[in-house]
PDB file of C-alpha atoms in Angstrom:
ATOM      1  CA  UNK A1303     129.723  68.041 129.768  1.00  0.00           C
ATOM      2  CA  UNK A1304     132.656  65.482 130.326  1.00  0.00           C
ATOM      3  CA  UNK A1305     130.292  63.748 132.850  1.00  0.00           C
ATOM      4  CA  UNK A1306     127.918  62.570 129.888  1.00  0.00           C
ATOM      5  CA  UNK A1307     130.086  61.001 128.468  1.00  0.00           C
ATOM      6  CA  UNK A1308     130.566  57.496 129.697  1.00  0.00           C
ATOM      7  CA  UNK A1309     133.000  54.560 128.802  1.00  0.00           C
ATOM      8  CA  UNK A1310     130.966  51.402 126.827  1.00  0.00           C
ATOM      9  CA  UNK A1311     132.614  48.775 128.744  1.00  0.00           C
ATOM     10  CA  UNK A1312     134.181  48.088 131.929  1.00  0.00           C
ATOM     11  CA  UNK A1313     138.235  47.147 131.473  1.00  0.00           C
ATOM     12  CA  UNK A1314     139.961  45.563 133.863  1.00  0.00           C
ATOM     13  CA  UNK A1315     143.399  43.895 133.802  1.00  0.00           C
ATOM     14  CA  UNK A1316     144.357  40.857 134.499  1.00  0.00           C
ATOM     15  CA  UNK A1317     146.552  41.446 137.402  1.00  0.00           C
ATOM     16  CA  UNK A1318     143.378  43.465 138.872  1.00  0.00           C
ATOM     17  CA  UNK A1319     141.455  40.252 139.348  1.00  0.00           C
ATOM     18  CA  UNK A1320     143.993  39.240 142.212  1.00  0.00           C
ATOM     19  CA  UNK A1321     142.199  42.140 143.865  1.00  0.00           C
ATOM     20  CA  UNK A1322     138.546  40.320 143.235  1.00  0.00           C
ATOM     21  CA  UNK A1323     139.171  37.063 143.471  1.00  0.00           C
ATOM     22  CA  UNK A1324     139.450  36.935 147.558  1.00  0.00           C
ATOM     23  CA  UNK A1325     135.735  37.314 147.280  1.00  0.00           C
ATOM     24  CA  UNK A1326     132.916  34.971 147.842  1.00  0.00           C
ATOM     25  CA  UNK A1327     130.849  34.471 144.417  1.00  0.00           C
ATOM     26  CA  UNK A1328     127.711  36.245 145.917  1.00  0.00           C
ATOM     27  CA  UNK A1329     130.309  39.377 146.869  1.00  0.00           C
ATOM     28  CA  UNK A1330     132.580  38.928 143.440  1.00  0.00           C
ATOM     29  CA  UNK A1331     128.965  39.373 141.716  1.00  0.00           C
ATOM     30  CA  UNK A1332     128.313  42.483 143.464  1.00  0.00           C
ATOM     31  CA  UNK A1333     131.037  44.305 143.491  1.00  0.00           C
ATOM     32  CA  UNK A1334     131.445  43.840 140.051  1.00  0.00           C
ATOM     33  CA  UNK A1335     127.872  45.035 139.495  1.00  0.00           C
ATOM     34  CA  UNK A1336     128.654  48.175 141.370  1.00  0.00           C
ATOM     35  CA  UNK A1337     132.270  49.114 139.067  1.00  0.00           C
ATOM     36  CA  UNK A1338     129.700  48.920 136.092  1.00  0.00           C
ATOM     37  CA  UNK A1339     127.161  51.176 137.435  1.00  0.00           C
ATOM     38  CA  UNK A1340     129.944  53.217 138.054  1.00  0.00           C
ATOM     39  CA  UNK A1341     131.854  53.278 134.909  1.00  0.00           C
ATOM     40  CA  UNK A1342     128.329  53.233 132.808  1.00  0.00           C
ATOM     41  CA  UNK A1343     126.489  55.831 134.934  1.00  0.00           C
ATOM     42  CA  UNK A1344     128.583  57.304 137.668  1.00  0.00           C
ATOM     43  CA  UNK A1345     126.857  55.919 140.677  1.00  0.00           C
ATOM     44  CA  UNK A1346     128.866  55.377 144.057  1.00  0.00           C
ATOM     45  CA  UNK A1347     128.185  52.180 145.126  1.00  0.00           C
ATOM     46  CA  UNK A1348     125.763  51.569 148.324  1.00  0.00           C
ATOM     47  CA  UNK A1349     125.022  48.937 150.765  1.00  0.00           C
ATOM     48  CA  UNK A1350     128.752  46.774 150.193  1.00  0.00           C
ATOM     49  CA  UNK A1351     130.261  44.700 152.564  1.00  0.00           C
ATOM     50  CA  UNK A1352     133.426  45.542 153.981  1.00  0.00           C
ATOM     51  CA  UNK A1353     135.101  43.359 151.781  1.00  0.00           C
ATOM     52  CA  UNK A1354     133.579  44.202 149.122  1.00  0.00           C
ATOM     53  CA  UNK A1355     134.090  48.277 149.862  1.00  0.00           C
ATOM     54  CA  UNK A1356     137.808  47.306 150.171  1.00  0.00           C
ATOM     55  CA  UNK A1357     137.601  46.066 146.471  1.00  0.00           C
ATOM     56  CA  UNK A1358     136.094  48.477 145.159  1.00  0.00           C
ATOM     57  CA  UNK A1359     137.909  51.544 146.301  1.00  0.00           C
ATOM     58  CA  UNK A1360     141.122  49.734 145.106  1.00  0.00           C
ATOM     59  CA  UNK A1361     140.274  49.814 141.682  1.00  0.00           C
ATOM     60  CA  UNK A1362     138.706  53.127 141.857  1.00  0.00           C
ATOM     61  CA  UNK A1363     141.829  54.948 140.771  1.00  0.00           C
ATOM     62  CA  UNK A1364     142.071  52.663 137.842  1.00  0.00           C
ATOM     63  CA  UNK A1365     138.084  53.351 136.976  1.00  0.00           C
ATOM     64  CA  UNK A1366     138.272  56.644 136.939  1.00  0.00           C
ATOM     65  CA  UNK A1367     141.554  56.698 134.769  1.00  0.00           C
ATOM     66  CA  UNK A1368     140.317  54.904 132.630  1.00  0.00           C
ATOM     67  CA  UNK A1369     136.844  57.305 132.083  1.00  0.00           C
ATOM     68  CA  UNK A1370     139.240  60.098 131.763  1.00  0.00           C
ATOM     69  CA  UNK A1371     140.725  58.095 129.146  1.00  0.00           C
ATOM     70  CA  UNK A1372     137.720  57.444 127.585  1.00  0.00           C
ATOM     71  CA  UNK A1373     136.722  60.782 127.671  1.00  0.00           C
ATOM     72  CA  UNK A1374     139.831  62.165 126.404  1.00  0.00           C
ATOM     73  CA  UNK A1375     139.514  60.518 123.076  1.00  0.00           C
ATOM     74  CA  UNK A1376     135.834  60.956 122.499  1.00  0.00           C
ATOM     75  CA  UNK A1377     136.839  65.158 123.038  1.00  0.00           C
ATOM     76  CA  UNK A1378     140.212  64.300 120.480  1.00  0.00           C
ATOM     77  CA  UNK A1379     137.746  62.978 118.174  1.00  0.00           C
ATOM     78  CA  UNK A1380     135.137  65.718 118.241  1.00  0.00           C
ATOM     79  CA  UNK A1381     137.647  68.750 117.975  1.00  0.00           C
ATOM     80  CA  UNK A1382     139.295  66.598 114.656  1.00  0.00           C
ATOM     81  CA  UNK A1383     135.742  66.611 112.986  1.00  0.00           C
ATOM     82  CA  UNK A1384     135.195  70.296 114.010  1.00  0.00           C
ATOM     83  CA  UNK A1385     138.121  71.079 112.035  1.00  0.00           C
ATOM     84  CA  UNK A1386     137.293  68.989 108.900  1.00  0.00           C
ATOM     85  CA  UNK A1387     138.482  65.750 109.685  1.00  0.00           C
ATOM     86  CA  UNK A1388     140.471  63.517 107.238  1.00  0.00           C
ATOM     87  CA  UNK A1389     141.813  65.216 104.054  1.00  0.00           C
ATOM     88  CA  UNK A1390     140.137  64.178 100.764  1.00  0.00           C
ATOM     89  CA  UNK A1391     142.121  62.072  98.475  1.00  0.00           C
ATOM     90  CA  UNK A1392     144.725  64.044  95.813  1.00  0.00           C
ATOM     91  CA  UNK A1393     147.180  62.486  93.646  1.00  0.00           C
ATOM     92  CA  UNK A1394     149.682  64.259  96.128  1.00  0.00           C
ATOM     93  CA  UNK A1395     148.947  62.584  98.913  1.00  0.00           C
ATOM     94  CA  UNK A1396     148.146  59.275  97.204  1.00  0.00           C
ATOM     95  CA  UNK A1397     152.305  59.398  95.863  1.00  0.00           C
ATOM     96  CA  UNK A1398     153.082  60.041  99.611  1.00  0.00           C
ATOM     97  CA  UNK A1399     150.948  57.203 100.533  1.00  0.00           C
ATOM     98  CA  UNK A1400     152.389  54.916  97.899  1.00  0.00           C
ATOM     99  CA  UNK A1401     155.885  55.762  98.578  1.00  0.00           C
ATOM    100  CA  UNK A1402     155.311  55.248 102.261  1.00  0.00           C
ATOM    101  CA  UNK A1403     154.873  51.792 101.445  1.00  0.00           C
ATOM    102  CA  UNK A1404     157.668  50.830  99.439  1.00  0.00           C
ATOM    103  CA  UNK A1405     159.577  52.636 102.343  1.00  0.00           C
ATOM    104  CA  UNK A1406     157.706  51.869 105.686  1.00  0.00           C
ATOM    105  CA  UNK A1407     160.379  52.424 107.822  1.00  0.00           C
ATOM    106  CA  UNK A1408     161.573  56.008 106.587  1.00  0.00           C
ATOM    107  CA  UNK A1409     165.196  54.545 106.249  1.00  0.00           C
ATOM    108  CA  UNK A1410     166.669  54.477 102.681  1.00  0.00           C
ATOM    109  CA  UNK A1411     168.096  50.661 103.726  1.00  0.00           C
ATOM    110  CA  UNK A1412     166.424  47.901 105.733  1.00  0.00           C
ATOM    111  CA  UNK A1413     167.278  47.974 109.251  1.00  0.00           C
ATOM    112  CA  UNK A1414     169.066  45.166 110.638  1.00  0.00           C
ATOM    113  CA  UNK A1415     167.068  42.503 113.078  1.00  0.00           C
ATOM    114  CA  UNK A1416     167.816  42.930 116.711  1.00  0.00           C
ATOM    115  CA  UNK A1417     170.279  40.518 118.234  1.00  0.00           C
ATOM    116  CA  UNK A1418     168.552  40.594 121.741  1.00  0.00           C
ATOM    117  CA  UNK A1419     167.444  37.827 123.233  1.00  0.00           C
ATOM    118  CA  UNK A1420     163.263  37.288 124.435  1.00  0.00           C
ATOM    119  CA  UNK A1421     163.164  37.399 127.989  1.00  0.00           C
ATOM    120  CA  UNK A1422     160.369  35.123 127.882  1.00  0.00           C
ATOM    121  CA  UNK A1423     159.634  31.829 125.445  1.00  0.00           C
ATOM    122  CA  UNK A1424     157.377  32.807 123.011  1.00  0.00           C
ATOM    123  CA  UNK A1425     157.862  36.642 123.230  1.00  0.00           C
ATOM    124  CA  UNK A1426     158.437  38.575 120.051  1.00  0.00           C
ATOM    125  CA  UNK A1427     161.472  41.437 119.397  1.00  0.00           C
ATOM    126  CA  UNK A1428     159.431  42.869 116.979  1.00  0.00           C
ATOM    127  CA  UNK A1429     157.172  44.615 118.751  1.00  0.00           C
ATOM    128  CA  UNK A1430     157.751  45.743 122.651  1.00  0.00           C
ATOM    129  CA  UNK A1431     154.717  46.923 124.694  1.00  0.00           C
ATOM    130  CA  UNK A1432     155.298  48.157 128.270  1.00  0.00           C
ATOM    131  CA  UNK A1433     151.971  47.938 130.240  1.00  0.00           C
ATOM    132  CA  UNK A1434     151.245  48.499 133.439  1.00  0.00           C
ATOM    133  CA  UNK A1435     150.448  45.004 134.270  1.00  0.00           C
ATOM    134  CA  UNK A1436     152.763  42.681 135.073  1.00  0.00           C
ATOM    135  CA  UNK A1437     153.377  38.564 133.874  1.00  0.00           C
ATOM    136  CA  UNK A1438     153.554  37.362 137.168  1.00  0.00           C
ATOM    137  CA  UNK A1439     154.011  33.100 137.956  1.00  0.00           C
ATOM    138  CA  UNK A1440     150.518  31.443 139.640  1.00  0.00           C
ATOM    139  CA  UNK A1441     153.095  31.045 142.768  1.00  0.00           C
ATOM    140  CA  UNK A1442     154.141  34.840 142.835  1.00  0.00           C
ATOM    141  CA  UNK A1443     149.912  35.615 142.197  1.00  0.00           C
ATOM    142  CA  UNK A1444     149.039  33.517 145.702  1.00  0.00           C
ATOM    143  CA  UNK A1445     151.238  35.176 147.617  1.00  0.00           C
ATOM    144  CA  UNK A1446     149.962  38.683 146.054  1.00  0.00           C
ATOM    145  CA  UNK A1447     146.410  37.438 146.841  1.00  0.00           C
ATOM    146  CA  UNK A1448     147.581  36.219 150.734  1.00  0.00           C
ATOM    147  CA  UNK A1449     149.362  39.293 151.260  1.00  0.00           C
ATOM    148  CA  UNK A1450     146.363  41.481 150.226  1.00  0.00           C
ATOM    149  CA  UNK A1451     143.654  39.432 152.147  1.00  0.00           C
ATOM    150  CA  UNK A1452     146.062  39.699 155.233  1.00  0.00           C
ATOM    151  CA  UNK A1453     145.919  43.606 155.016  1.00  0.00           C
ATOM    152  CA  UNK A1454     142.199  43.631 154.492  1.00  0.00           C
ATOM    153  CA  UNK A1455     141.618  42.056 157.831  1.00  0.00           C
ATOM    154  CA  UNK A1456     144.277  43.482 159.359  1.00  0.00           C
ATOM    155  CA  UNK A1457     142.593  47.593 157.740  1.00  0.00           C
ATOM    156  CA  UNK A1458     139.471  45.524 159.568  1.00  0.00           C
ATOM    157  CA  UNK A1459     140.911  45.073 162.781  1.00  0.00           C
ATOM    158  CA  UNK A1460     142.220  48.688 163.557  1.00  0.00           C
ATOM    159  CA  UNK A1461     139.045  50.326 162.117  1.00  0.00           C
ATOM    160  CA  UNK A1462     136.867  48.265 164.765  1.00  0.00           C
ATOM    161  CA  UNK A1463     139.674  47.501 167.391  1.00  0.00           C
ATOM    162  CA  UNK A1464     142.534  49.316 167.494  1.00  0.00           C
ATOM    163  CA  UNK A1465     146.365  49.657 166.980  1.00  0.00           C
ATOM    164  CA  UNK A1466     147.479  45.945 166.364  1.00  0.00           C
ATOM    165  CA  UNK A1467     150.402  44.786 168.055  1.00  0.00           C
ATOM    166  CA  UNK A1468     153.747  43.860 166.725  1.00  0.00           C
ATOM    167  CA  UNK A1469     152.749  40.078 168.187  1.00  0.00           C
ATOM    168  CA  UNK A1470     149.500  40.524 166.708  1.00  0.00           C
ATOM    169  CA  UNK A1471     150.798  41.352 163.129  1.00  0.00           C
ATOM    170  CA  UNK A1472     152.417  38.372 163.546  1.00  0.00           C
ATOM    171  CA  UNK A1473     149.464  35.893 164.727  1.00  0.00           C
ATOM    172  CA  UNK A1474     146.571  37.394 162.693  1.00  0.00           C
ATOM    173  CA  UNK A1475     147.985  36.207 159.123  1.00  0.00           C
ATOM    174  CA  UNK A1476     147.642  32.518 161.025  1.00  0.00           C
ATOM    175  CA  UNK A1477     144.364  32.540 162.059  1.00  0.00           C
ATOM    176  CA  UNK A1478     143.988  34.064 158.464  1.00  0.00           C
ATOM    177  CA  UNK A1479     145.043  31.160 156.566  1.00  0.00           C
ATOM    178  CA  UNK A1480     143.662  28.336 159.216  1.00  0.00           C
ATOM    179  CA  UNK A1481     140.201  30.307 159.593  1.00  0.00           C
ATOM    180  CA  UNK A1482     139.513  31.846 156.518  1.00  0.00           C
ATOM    181  CA  UNK A1483     139.038  36.112 155.768  1.00  0.00           C
ATOM    182  CA  UNK A1484     135.611  35.915 155.969  1.00  0.00           C
ATOM    183  CA  UNK A1485     135.314  34.135 159.553  1.00  0.00           C
ATOM    184  CA  UNK A1486     138.489  36.280 160.900  1.00  0.00           C
ATOM    185  CA  UNK A1487     136.552  39.241 159.829  1.00  0.00           C
ATOM    186  CA  UNK A1488     133.317  38.267 161.287  1.00  0.00           C
ATOM    187  CA  UNK A1489     134.785  37.460 164.829  1.00  0.00           C
ATOM    188  CA  UNK A1490     136.573  41.099 164.817  1.00  0.00           C
ATOM    189  CA  UNK A1491     133.315  42.745 164.506  1.00  0.00           C
ATOM    190  CA  UNK A1492     131.537  40.422 166.754  1.00  0.00           C
ATOM    191  CA  UNK A1493     134.421  41.452 169.133  1.00  0.00           C
ATOM    192  CA  UNK A1494     133.985  44.705 168.855  1.00  0.00           C
ATOM    193  CA  UNK A1495     130.245  44.706 169.752  1.00  0.00           C
ATOM    194  CA  UNK A1496     131.098  42.717 172.795  1.00  0.00           C
ATOM    195  CA  UNK A1497     133.382  45.925 173.614  1.00  0.00           C
ATOM    196  CA  UNK A1498     136.651  44.562 173.303  1.00  0.00           C
ATOM    197  CA  UNK A1499     139.903  46.746 172.166  1.00  0.00           C
ATOM    198  CA  UNK A1500     142.741  44.625 172.352  1.00  0.00           C
ATOM    199  CA  UNK A1501     144.848  41.699 169.807  1.00  0.00           C
ATOM    200  CA  UNK A1502     144.623  39.671 173.572  1.00  0.00           C
ATOM    201  CA  UNK A1503     140.683  39.896 173.229  1.00  0.00           C
ATOM    202  CA  UNK A1504     140.380  39.035 169.910  1.00  0.00           C
ATOM    203  CA  UNK A1505     143.060  36.136 169.256  1.00  0.00           C
ATOM    204  CA  UNK A1506     140.823  34.338 172.672  1.00  0.00           C
ATOM    205  CA  UNK A1507     138.088  34.565 170.318  1.00  0.00           C
ATOM    206  CA  UNK A1508     139.496  33.210 167.396  1.00  0.00           C
ATOM    207  CA  UNK A1509     141.097  30.490 169.391  1.00  0.00           C
ATOM    208  CA  UNK A1510     137.918  29.566 170.657  1.00  0.00           C
ATOM    209  CA  UNK A1511     136.165  29.521 167.242  1.00  0.00           C
ATOM    210  CA  UNK A1512     139.254  27.568 166.134  1.00  0.00           C
ATOM    211  CA  UNK A1513     138.908  24.792 168.911  1.00  0.00           C
ATOM    212  CA  UNK A1514     135.325  24.762 168.175  1.00  0.00           C
ATOM    213  CA  UNK A1515     135.819  23.597 164.070  1.00  0.00           C
ATOM    214  CA  UNK A1516     134.423  26.521 163.015  1.00  0.00           C
ATOM    215  CA  UNK A1517     135.030  26.754 159.254  1.00  0.00           C
ATOM    216  CA  UNK A1518     132.218  29.367 157.813  1.00  0.00           C
ATOM    217  CA  UNK A1519     130.628  32.537 158.880  1.00  0.00           C
ATOM    218  CA  UNK A1520     127.381  30.940 159.249  1.00  0.00           C
ATOM    219  CA  UNK A1521     128.768  27.881 161.137  1.00  0.00           C
ATOM    220  CA  UNK A1522     130.195  30.759 163.811  1.00  0.00           C
ATOM    221  CA  UNK A1523     127.061  32.327 163.847  1.00  0.00           C
ATOM    222  CA  UNK A1524     125.148  29.478 164.961  1.00  0.00           C
ATOM    223  CA  UNK A1525     127.606  28.448 167.767  1.00  0.00           C
ATOM    224  CA  UNK A1526     128.462  31.797 169.081  1.00  0.00           C
ATOM    225  CA  UNK A1527     124.888  34.246 168.603  1.00  0.00           C
ATOM    226  CA  UNK A1528     124.858  37.440 169.098  1.00  0.00           C
ATOM    227  CA  UNK A1529     124.846  38.255 172.764  1.00  0.00           C
ATOM    228  CA  UNK A1530     126.028  35.147 173.860  1.00  0.00           C
ATOM    229  CA  UNK A1531     128.170  35.281 176.785  1.00  0.00           C
ATOM    230  CA  UNK A1532     126.458  38.932 177.843  1.00  0.00           C
ATOM    231  CA  UNK A1533     123.735  37.545 179.434  1.00  0.00           C
ATOM    232  CA  UNK A1534     124.456  34.293 179.819  1.00  0.00           C
ATOM    233  CA  UNK A1535     122.979  31.977 182.493  1.00  0.00           C
ATOM    234  CA  UNK A1536     125.179  30.845 185.301  1.00  0.00           C
ATOM    235  CA  UNK A1537     123.693  27.835 187.178  1.00  0.00           C
ATOM    236  CA  UNK A1538     124.655  25.113 189.299  1.00  0.00           C
ATOM    237  CA  UNK A1539     124.088  20.860 189.996  1.00  0.00           C
ATOM    238  CA  UNK A1540     120.939  20.345 191.209  1.00  0.00           C
ATOM    239  CA  UNK A1541     123.011  17.568 193.761  1.00  0.00           C
ATOM    240  CA  UNK A1542     124.654  21.222 194.954  1.00  0.00           C
ATOM    241  CA  UNK A1543     121.337  23.110 194.512  1.00  0.00           C
ATOM    242  CA  UNK A1544     119.638  20.542 196.513  1.00  0.00           C
ATOM    243  CA  UNK A1545     122.216  21.326 199.836  1.00  0.00           C
ATOM    244  CA  UNK A1546     122.174  25.111 199.527  1.00  0.00           C
ATOM    245  CA  UNK A1547     120.539  26.493 202.300  1.00  0.00           C
ATOM    246  CA  UNK A1548     116.701  28.115 201.892  1.00  0.00           C
ATOM    247  CA  UNK A1549     117.576  31.471 202.579  1.00  0.00           C
ATOM    248  CA  UNK A1550     113.894  32.388 202.587  1.00  0.00           C
ATOM    249  CA  UNK A1551     112.742  29.974 205.204  1.00  0.00           C
ATOM    250  CA  UNK A1552     111.766  31.594 209.010  1.00  0.00           C
ATOM    251  CA  UNK A1553     112.065  34.967 206.357  1.00  0.00           C
ATOM    252  CA  UNK A1554     109.027  36.357 208.399  1.00  0.00           C
ATOM    253  CA  UNK A1555     110.009  35.499 211.649  1.00  0.00           C
ATOM    254  CA  UNK A1556     113.128  37.652 211.198  1.00  0.00           C
ATOM    255  CA  UNK A1557     113.938  41.076 213.187  1.00  0.00           C
ATOM    256  CA  UNK A1558     113.948  43.902 210.694  1.00  0.00           C
ATOM    257  CA  UNK A1559     117.444  45.282 210.068  1.00  0.00           C
ATOM    258  CA  UNK A1560     117.469  49.077 211.388  1.00  0.00           C
ATOM    259  CA  UNK A1561     119.876  51.648 211.408  1.00  0.00           C
ATOM    260  CA  UNK A1562     121.702  52.482 215.027  1.00  0.00           C
ATOM    261  CA  UNK A1563     119.939  54.850 216.820  1.00  0.00           C
ATOM    262  CA  UNK A1564     116.606  54.494 214.113  1.00  0.00           C
ATOM    263  CA  UNK A1565     113.189  54.080 217.079  1.00  0.00           C
ATOM    264  CA  UNK A1566     111.267  51.658 216.862  1.00  0.00           C
ATOM    265  CA  UNK A1567     108.194  51.245 214.472  1.00  0.00           C
ATOM    266  CA  UNK A1568     104.687  51.167 216.090  1.00  0.00           C
TER     267      UNK A1568
END
């Protein structure tokens, strides 16, 4: 029964956008679409990129709680409706309403005004609302985004390569800042395909990408295609090849190799 009750909107607090803002525009749109379908129809996401999946899973607990809160509200209203709903207006309850309008706070005299100083400029002292959202300045938001981005790359490294050494924990954020999270993630994937299982292996690939001046995943894939380095053809300069002896010369006149003690063939 509860599964049929779905929210009518996708609610995302502003502080949760720190997670989504690290995604490129196309991945940002795809993640929001998957979130909408999950809240509206209960569809599990499929075909998400690793960064998209991590962002979705980070917001899944909030979406689940939003769905449960909406369902509790709907069921509560239904239960109230089964009891008869709002009582009809009578002369007695209207007198109570009129009395409450004259003394809305329930005290015989007007309460004294608060003397506390607002914490933020322009903040009203009349209401104090507590929320899970946190007010942060632009610098704090930027630091939070950087920390989240680095954490996502760390998780990608652990999932594909293995445990990250203490040296790697210090050096990897530097490459993330220099090359970008998407490019670093792509290099980690390629290192996994090539059989690399250490930070030294990944660091060498990151340094090579930085030396080549790669700034995007597409550029890196062009300069370092899949399989590059595995079956790389080794050639020598033409002048050295000309000086090399021809090992096939007079091959027909050479004595065939025989094991010691083997009889000669007829």
